[in-house]
Coordinates of C-alpha atoms in Angstrom, one line a residue:
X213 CA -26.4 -63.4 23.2
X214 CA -28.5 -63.1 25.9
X215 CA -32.2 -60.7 25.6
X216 CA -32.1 -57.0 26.6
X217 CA -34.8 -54.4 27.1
X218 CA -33.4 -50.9 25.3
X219 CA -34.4 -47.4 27.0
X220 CA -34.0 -44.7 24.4
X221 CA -33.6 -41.5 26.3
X222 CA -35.2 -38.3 24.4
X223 CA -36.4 -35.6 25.9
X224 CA -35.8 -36.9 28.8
X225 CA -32.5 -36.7 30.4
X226 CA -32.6 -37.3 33.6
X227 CA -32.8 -40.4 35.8
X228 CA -34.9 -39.9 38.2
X229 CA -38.6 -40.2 38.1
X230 CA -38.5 -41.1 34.1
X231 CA -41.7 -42.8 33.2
X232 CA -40.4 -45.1 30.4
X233 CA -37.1 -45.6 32.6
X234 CA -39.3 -47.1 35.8
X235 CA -41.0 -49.4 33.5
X236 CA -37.8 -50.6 31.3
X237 CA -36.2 -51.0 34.9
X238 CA -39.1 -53.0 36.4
X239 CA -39.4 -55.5 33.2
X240 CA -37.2 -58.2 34.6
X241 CA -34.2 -58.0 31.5
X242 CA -31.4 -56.2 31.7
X243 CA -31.4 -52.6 30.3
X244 CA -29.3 -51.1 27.6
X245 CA -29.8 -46.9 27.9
X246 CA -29.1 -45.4 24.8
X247 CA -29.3 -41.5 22.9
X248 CA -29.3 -40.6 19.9
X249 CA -28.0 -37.6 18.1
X250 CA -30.3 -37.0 15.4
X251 CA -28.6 -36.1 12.3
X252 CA -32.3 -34.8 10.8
X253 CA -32.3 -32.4 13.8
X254 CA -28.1 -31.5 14.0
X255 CA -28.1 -30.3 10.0
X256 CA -30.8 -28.1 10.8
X257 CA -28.9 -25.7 12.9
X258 CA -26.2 -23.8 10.6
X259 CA -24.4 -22.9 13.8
X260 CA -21.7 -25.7 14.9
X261 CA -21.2 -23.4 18.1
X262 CA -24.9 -24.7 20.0
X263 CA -25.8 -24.4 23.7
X264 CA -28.3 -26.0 23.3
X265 CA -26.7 -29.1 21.7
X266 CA -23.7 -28.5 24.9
X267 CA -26.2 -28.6 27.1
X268 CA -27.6 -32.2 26.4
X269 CA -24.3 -33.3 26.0
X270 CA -23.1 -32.5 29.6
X271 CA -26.5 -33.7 30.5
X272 CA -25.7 -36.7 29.1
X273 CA -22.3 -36.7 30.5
X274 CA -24.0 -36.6 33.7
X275 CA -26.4 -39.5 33.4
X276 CA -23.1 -41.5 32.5
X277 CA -21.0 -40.6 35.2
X278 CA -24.5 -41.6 37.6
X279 CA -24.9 -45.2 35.4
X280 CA -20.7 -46.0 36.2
X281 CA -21.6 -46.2 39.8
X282 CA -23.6 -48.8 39.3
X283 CA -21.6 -50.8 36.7
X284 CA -23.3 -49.4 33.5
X285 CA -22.9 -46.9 30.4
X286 CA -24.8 -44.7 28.6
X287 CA -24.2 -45.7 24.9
X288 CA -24.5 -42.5 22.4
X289 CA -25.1 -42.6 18.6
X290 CA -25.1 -40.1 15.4
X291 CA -27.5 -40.4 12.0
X292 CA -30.7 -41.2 11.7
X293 CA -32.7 -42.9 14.5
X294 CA -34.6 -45.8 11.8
X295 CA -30.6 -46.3 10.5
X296 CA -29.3 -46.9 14.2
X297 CA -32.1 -48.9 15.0
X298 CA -31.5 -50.9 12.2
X299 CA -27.7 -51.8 13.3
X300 CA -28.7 -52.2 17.3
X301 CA -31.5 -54.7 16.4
X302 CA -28.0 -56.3 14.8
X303 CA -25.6 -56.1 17.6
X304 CA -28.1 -57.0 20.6
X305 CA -31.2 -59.5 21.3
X306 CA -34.1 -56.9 22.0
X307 CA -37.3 -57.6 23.1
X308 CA -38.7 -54.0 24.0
X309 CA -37.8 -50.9 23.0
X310 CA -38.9 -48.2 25.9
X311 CA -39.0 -44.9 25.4
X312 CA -41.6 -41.4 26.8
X313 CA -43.7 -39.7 24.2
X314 CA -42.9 -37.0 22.1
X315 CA -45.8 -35.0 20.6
X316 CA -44.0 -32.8 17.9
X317 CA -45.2 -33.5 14.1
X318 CA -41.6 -34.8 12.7
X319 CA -40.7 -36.3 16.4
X320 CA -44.4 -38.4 16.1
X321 CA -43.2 -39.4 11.8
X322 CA -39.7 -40.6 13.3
X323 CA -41.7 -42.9 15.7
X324 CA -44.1 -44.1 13.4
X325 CA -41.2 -45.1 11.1
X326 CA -39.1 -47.2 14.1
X327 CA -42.0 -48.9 15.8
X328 CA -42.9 -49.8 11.8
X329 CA -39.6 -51.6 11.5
X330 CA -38.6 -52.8 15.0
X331 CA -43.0 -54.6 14.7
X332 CA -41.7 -56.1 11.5
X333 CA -38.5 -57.7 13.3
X334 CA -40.7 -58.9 16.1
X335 CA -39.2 -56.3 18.6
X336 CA -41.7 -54.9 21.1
X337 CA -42.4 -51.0 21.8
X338 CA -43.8 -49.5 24.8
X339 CA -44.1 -46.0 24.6
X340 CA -45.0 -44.4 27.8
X341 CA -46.7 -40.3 29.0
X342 CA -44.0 -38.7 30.7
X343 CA -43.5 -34.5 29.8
X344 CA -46.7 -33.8 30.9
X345 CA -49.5 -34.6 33.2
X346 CA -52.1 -34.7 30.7
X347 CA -51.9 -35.4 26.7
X348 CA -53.6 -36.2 23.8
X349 CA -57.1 -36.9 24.7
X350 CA -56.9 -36.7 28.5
X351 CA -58.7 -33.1 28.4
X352 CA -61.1 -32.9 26.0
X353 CA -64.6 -31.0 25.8
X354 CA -67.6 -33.8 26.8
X355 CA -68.4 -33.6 23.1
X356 CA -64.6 -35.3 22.9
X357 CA -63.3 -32.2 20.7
X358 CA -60.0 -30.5 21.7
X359 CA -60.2 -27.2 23.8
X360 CA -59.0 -24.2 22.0
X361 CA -59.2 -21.6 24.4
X362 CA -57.2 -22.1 27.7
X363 CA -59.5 -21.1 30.3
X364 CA -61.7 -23.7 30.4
X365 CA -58.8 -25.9 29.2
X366 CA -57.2 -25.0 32.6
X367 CA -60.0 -25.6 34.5
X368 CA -60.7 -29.0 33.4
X369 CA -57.3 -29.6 33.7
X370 CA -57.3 -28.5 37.4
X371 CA -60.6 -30.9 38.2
X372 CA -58.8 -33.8 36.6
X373 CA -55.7 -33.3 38.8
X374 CA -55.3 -36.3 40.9
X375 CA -52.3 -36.9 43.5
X376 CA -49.2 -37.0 41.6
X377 CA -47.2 -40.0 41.3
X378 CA -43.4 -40.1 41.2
X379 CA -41.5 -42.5 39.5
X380 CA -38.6 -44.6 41.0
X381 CA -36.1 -45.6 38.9
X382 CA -33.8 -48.6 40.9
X383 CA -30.2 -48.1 39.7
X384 CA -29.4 -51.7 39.7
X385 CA -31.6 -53.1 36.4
X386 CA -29.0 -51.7 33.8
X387 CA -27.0 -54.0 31.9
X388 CA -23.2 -54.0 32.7
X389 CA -21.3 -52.5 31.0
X390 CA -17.4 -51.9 31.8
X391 CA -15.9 -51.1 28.8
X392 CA -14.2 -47.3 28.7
X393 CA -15.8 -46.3 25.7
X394 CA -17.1 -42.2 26.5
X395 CA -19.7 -41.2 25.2
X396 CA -19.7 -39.2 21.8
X397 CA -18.2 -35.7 22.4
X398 CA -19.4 -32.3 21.1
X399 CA -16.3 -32.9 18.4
X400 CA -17.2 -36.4 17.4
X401 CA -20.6 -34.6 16.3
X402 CA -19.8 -31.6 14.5
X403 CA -20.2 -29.0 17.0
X404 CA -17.9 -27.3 19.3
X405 CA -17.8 -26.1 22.9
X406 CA -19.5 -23.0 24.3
X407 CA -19.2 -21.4 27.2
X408 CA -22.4 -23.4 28.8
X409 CA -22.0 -25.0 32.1
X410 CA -24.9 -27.9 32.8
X411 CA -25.8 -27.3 36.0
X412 CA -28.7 -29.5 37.4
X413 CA -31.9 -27.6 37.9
X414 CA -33.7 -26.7 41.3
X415 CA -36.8 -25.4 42.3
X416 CA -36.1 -22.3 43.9
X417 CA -38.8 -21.7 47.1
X418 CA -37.8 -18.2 47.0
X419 CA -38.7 -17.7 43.8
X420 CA -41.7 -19.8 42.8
X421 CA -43.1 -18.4 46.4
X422 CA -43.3 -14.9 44.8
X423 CA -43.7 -16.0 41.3
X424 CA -47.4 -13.8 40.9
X425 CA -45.5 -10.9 42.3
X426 CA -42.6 -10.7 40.4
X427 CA -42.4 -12.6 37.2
X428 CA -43.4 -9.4 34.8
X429 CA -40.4 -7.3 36.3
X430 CA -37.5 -8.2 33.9
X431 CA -35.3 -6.1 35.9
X432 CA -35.6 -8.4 38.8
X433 CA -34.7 -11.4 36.6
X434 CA -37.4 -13.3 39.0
X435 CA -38.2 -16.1 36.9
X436 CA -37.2 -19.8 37.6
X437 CA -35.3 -19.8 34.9
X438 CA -36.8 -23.9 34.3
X439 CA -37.4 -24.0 30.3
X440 CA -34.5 -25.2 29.3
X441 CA -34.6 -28.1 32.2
X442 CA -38.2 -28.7 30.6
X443 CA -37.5 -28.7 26.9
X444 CA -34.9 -31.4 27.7
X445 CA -36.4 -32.7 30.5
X446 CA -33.1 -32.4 33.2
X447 CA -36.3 -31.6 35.3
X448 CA -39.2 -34.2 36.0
X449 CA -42.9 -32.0 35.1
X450 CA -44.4 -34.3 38.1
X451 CA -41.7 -32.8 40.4
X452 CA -42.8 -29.3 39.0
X453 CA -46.6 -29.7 39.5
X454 CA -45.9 -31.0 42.8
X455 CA -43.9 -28.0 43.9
X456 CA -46.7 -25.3 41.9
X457 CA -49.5 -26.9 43.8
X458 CA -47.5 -26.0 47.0
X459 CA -46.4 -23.4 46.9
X460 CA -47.6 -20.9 43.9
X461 CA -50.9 -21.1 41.3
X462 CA -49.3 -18.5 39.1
X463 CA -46.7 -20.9 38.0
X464 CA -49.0 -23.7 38.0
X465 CA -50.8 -21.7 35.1
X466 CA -47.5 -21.6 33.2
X467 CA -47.6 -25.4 33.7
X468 CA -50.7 -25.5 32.7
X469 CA -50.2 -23.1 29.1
X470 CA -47.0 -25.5 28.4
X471 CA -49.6 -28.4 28.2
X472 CA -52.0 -26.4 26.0
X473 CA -49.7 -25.2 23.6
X474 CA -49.1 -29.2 23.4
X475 CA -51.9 -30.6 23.1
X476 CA -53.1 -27.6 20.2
X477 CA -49.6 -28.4 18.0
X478 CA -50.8 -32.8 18.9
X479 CA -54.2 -32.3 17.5
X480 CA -53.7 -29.2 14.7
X481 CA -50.3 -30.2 13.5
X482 CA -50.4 -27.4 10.6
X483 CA -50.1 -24.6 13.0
X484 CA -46.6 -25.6 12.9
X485 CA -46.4 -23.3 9.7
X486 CA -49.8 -22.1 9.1
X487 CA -52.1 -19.7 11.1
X488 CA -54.4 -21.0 13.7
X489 CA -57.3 -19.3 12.4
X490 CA -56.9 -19.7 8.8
X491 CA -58.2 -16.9 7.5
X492 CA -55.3 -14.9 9.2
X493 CA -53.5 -16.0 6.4
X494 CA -54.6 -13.7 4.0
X495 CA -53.0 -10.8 6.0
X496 CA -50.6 -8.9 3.5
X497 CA -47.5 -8.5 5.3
X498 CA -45.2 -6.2 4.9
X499 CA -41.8 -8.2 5.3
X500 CA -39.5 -5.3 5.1
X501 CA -35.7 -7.1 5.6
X502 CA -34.3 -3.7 6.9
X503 CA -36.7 -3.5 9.5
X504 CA -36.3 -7.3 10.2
X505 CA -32.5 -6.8 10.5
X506 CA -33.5 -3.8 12.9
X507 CA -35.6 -6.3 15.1
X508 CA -32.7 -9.1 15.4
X509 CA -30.2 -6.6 16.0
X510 CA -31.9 -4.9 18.7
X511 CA -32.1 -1.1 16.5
X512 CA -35.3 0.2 16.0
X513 CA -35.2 2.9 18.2
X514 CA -37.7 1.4 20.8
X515 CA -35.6 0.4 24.1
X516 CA -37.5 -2.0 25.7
X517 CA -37.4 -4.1 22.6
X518 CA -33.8 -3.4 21.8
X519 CA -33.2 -4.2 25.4
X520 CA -34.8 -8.0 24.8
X521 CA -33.6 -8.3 21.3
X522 CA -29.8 -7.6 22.8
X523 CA -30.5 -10.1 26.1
X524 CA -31.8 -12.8 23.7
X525 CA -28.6 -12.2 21.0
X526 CA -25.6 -12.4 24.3
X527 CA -27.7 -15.0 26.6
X528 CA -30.2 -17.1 24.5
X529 CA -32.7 -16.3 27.1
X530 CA -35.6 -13.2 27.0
X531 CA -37.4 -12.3 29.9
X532 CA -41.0 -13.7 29.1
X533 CA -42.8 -10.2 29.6
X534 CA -40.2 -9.1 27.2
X535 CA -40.9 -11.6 24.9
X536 CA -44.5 -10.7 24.4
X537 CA -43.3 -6.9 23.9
X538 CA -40.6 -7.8 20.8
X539 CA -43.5 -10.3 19.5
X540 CA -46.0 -7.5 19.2
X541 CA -43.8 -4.9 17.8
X542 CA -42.7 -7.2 14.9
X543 CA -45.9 -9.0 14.0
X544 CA -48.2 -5.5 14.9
X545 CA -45.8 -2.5 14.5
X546 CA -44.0 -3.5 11.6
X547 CA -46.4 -5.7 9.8
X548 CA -43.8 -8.6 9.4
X549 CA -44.9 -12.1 9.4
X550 CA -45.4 -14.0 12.8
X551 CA -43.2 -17.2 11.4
X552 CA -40.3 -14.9 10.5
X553 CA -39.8 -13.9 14.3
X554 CA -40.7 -17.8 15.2
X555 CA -37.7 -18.9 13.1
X556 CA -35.7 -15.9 14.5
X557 CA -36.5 -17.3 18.0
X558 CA -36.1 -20.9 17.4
X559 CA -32.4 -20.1 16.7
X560 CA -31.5 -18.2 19.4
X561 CA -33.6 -19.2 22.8
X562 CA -32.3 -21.8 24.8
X563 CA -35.0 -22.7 25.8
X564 CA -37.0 -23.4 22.6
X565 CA -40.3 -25.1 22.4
X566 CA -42.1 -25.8 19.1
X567 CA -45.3 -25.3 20.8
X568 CA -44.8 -22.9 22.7
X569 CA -42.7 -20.6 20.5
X570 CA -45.3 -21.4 18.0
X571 CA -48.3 -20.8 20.5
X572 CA -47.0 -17.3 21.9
X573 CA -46.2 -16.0 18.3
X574 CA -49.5 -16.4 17.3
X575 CA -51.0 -15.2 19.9
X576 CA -49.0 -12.5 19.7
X577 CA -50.0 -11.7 15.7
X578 CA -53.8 -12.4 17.1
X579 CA -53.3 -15.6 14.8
X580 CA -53.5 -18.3 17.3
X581 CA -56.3 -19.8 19.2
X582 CA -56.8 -16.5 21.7
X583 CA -60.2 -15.3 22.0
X584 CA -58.9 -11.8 22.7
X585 CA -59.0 -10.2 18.8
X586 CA -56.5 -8.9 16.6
X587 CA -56.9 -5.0 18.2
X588 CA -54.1 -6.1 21.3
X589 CA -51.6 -4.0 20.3
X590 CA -48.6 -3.8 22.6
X591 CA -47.4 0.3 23.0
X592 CA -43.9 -0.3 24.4
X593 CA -43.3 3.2 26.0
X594 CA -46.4 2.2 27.9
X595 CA -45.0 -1.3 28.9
X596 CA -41.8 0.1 29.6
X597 CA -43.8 2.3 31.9
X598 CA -45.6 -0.6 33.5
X599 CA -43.0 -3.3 33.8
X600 CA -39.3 -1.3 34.1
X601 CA -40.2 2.1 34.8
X602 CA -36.9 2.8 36.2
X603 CA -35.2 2.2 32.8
X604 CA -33.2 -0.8 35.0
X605 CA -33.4 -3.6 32.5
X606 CA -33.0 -1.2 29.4
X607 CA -29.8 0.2 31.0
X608 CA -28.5 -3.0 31.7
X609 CA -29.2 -4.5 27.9
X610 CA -28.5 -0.7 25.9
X611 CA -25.1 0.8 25.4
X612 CA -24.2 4.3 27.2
X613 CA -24.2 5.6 23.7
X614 CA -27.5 4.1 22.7
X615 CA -29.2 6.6 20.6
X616 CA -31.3 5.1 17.9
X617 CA -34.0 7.1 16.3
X618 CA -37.5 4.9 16.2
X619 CA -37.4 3.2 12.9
X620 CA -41.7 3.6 12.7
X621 CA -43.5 5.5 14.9
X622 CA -46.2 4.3 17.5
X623 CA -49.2 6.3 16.5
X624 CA -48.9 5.6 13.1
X625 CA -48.4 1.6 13.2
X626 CA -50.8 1.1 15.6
X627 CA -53.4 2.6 12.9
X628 CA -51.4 0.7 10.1
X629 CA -52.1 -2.6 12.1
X630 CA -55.4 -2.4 12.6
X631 CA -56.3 -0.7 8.9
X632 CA -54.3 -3.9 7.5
X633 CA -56.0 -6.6 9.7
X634 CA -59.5 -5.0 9.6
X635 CA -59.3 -5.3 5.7
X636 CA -57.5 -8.6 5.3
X637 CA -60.0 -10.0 7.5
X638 CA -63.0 -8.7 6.0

């Protein structure tokens, strides 16, 4: 049996500029790609019917059809990644196991358990920085503790920019591989086909060129439409960077706030279920299920919410300005815990991001690590008035016979909000 090098694609799908791809490719032994379809992660969702879990299977798809050009296969596996690891340390001769960091509390346990067993067996690891520009450490205050507040996170960030490298990744170092074996199919794990269509991502000029100008419109659907390309990584965050620096800063903040949500979830892992600022926690929420079914459903009488609620039901995708609205109503107006509308979103958007979901609902309850206090209280007939004041987005989300009668009213659960916080927080 002759020695391999494996390159365990994660969230990472792509083949082009791949950090732990280039190096696997460049180690001299032939390289075996491989995915896995984490059985931990799958029984999670109650849904069998998944975009999200269509969309890294056509991703996938793709990557294979690119890797038969060349001779090779993409070789796709169900259950648990230590299990798998176990039987491929079986059927091949590894001596490294390559794969790009993942920062997420259970992703970083699952790690720690295969390096433990592949060190034992004498197989080598090399783990390699490739979803972001800067991790971990890289930006730290000079007293080496994490930022918490994203201003001067950004900044430092910005002054610690150098060029950006891209990766190559040579097409030829991938073991042959000619046998017709597919890889696994949406059936063969559990789930079934959706309407999704992979379709690779671009950067649109046209859009990222006006980014500043148009992103908080939700009418004009100006956004680039990237998260989901990011959360799986279809889209390289070097090729991103590159094109921000170019052509728009606005977006380049956005870059910059994925990384920050990051690197807050890498070094304060129990904001995964707890509140940033831990005495948030003593807030005595309300929790009405009515008005939680209300929210989901897109009823409480308040249309620019209703509006998201309904475009984040039909498309798994909510207009980021939008977003912010529907947080603030559930968390401010009706008193209902941040992590309920976390969970809510973590089902539906496409595009989910522990960190991110997790940073933007606290920030949105005044939980998270925001110096702006709890007082930011979103009125959405005000926002409405802002950000669609031609009623174009509602209209296009609302039925003709839309006529729901508020389910609290503005005045009053603004006061609520800030009686209940005040007090909690005393």
């Amino acid at each position: 049996m002759d020695k391999i090098n494996i390159f365990w694609f994660r969230r990472d799908l792509r083949l082009e500029d791949n950090v732990g791809l280039h190096h696997a490719l460049a180690s001299g032994l032939p390289v075996v790609p491989i995915f896995i379809f984490d059985t931990d992660i799958l029984d999670m969702l109650d849904n069998k019917v998944d975009k999200r879990v269509d969309y890294i299977q056509q991703a996938l798809t793709e990557i294979d059809k690119s890797l038969q050009k060349s001779g090779a296969r993409l070789k796709t596996y169900l259950g648990q990644p230590l299990e798998i690891f176990k039987t491929l340390s079986k059927d091949f001769d590894i001596e490294t196991v390559f794969y790009n960091t993942d920062y997420e509390p259970q992703a970083i346990r699952r790690d720690k358990e295969v390096t433990s067993f592949l060190s034992k067996i004498k197989i080598q690891v090399s783990e390699h920085k490739d979803q972001v520009i800067f991790e971990k450490d890289d930006i730290v205050k000079s007293d080496g503790s994490p930022y918490t507040v994203y201003t001067p996170y950004s900044k430092k960030w910005k002054e610690h920019l150098t060029p950006i490298k891209t990766f190559s990744t040579k097409h030829n170092g991938f073991a042959k591989d000619q046998s017709k074996k597919t890889i696994l199919t949406l059936k063969d794990i559990g789930f079934e086909k959706t309407e999704l269509t992979f379709k690779p991502p671009v950067l649109k000029k046209s859009i990222i060129d006006d980014y500043h100008l148009y992103r908080d419109i939700p009418a004009l659907d100006h956004t680039t439409h990237l998260g989901i390309a990011l959360r799986f990584g279809t889209i390289s965050i070097r090729q991103c960077v590159k094109f921000a620096l170019k052509h728009n800063e606005t977006w380049l903040n956005e870059l910059i706030w994925r990384e920050f949500f990051m690197q807050i979830l890498y070094h304060f892992p129990y904001v995964a279920t707890k509140c940033f600022k831990k005495k948030y926690e003593a807030i005595p929420w309300l929790n009405n299920e009515k008005n939680f079914k209300a929210w989901c459903d897109g009823k409480t009488g308040y249309p620019i919410v209703d509006a998201g609620m309904r475009e984040l039901n039909e498309t798994g995708f909510m207009h980021n300005r939008v977003r912010m609205i529907t947080a603030s109503f559930l968390t401010k107006h009706l008193l209902i815990d941040w992590r309920w509308g976390k969970a809510y979103f973590a089902k539906k958007l496409l595009d989910y991001d522990l960190s991110a979901n997790n940073g933007n609902w606290q920030w949105a309850a005044g939980c998270g690590c925001d110096a702006a206090p709890y007082f930011r209280i979103f009125n959405p007939d005000a926002q409405t008035e802002k950000f669609d004041k031609d009623s174009k987005y509602i209209n296009k989300w609302l039925p003709e016979n839309y006529n729901i009668k508020p389910i609290v009213e503005h005045k009053f659960a603004r006061e609520r909000a800030l009686k209940t916080y005040k007090e909690a927080l005393k």
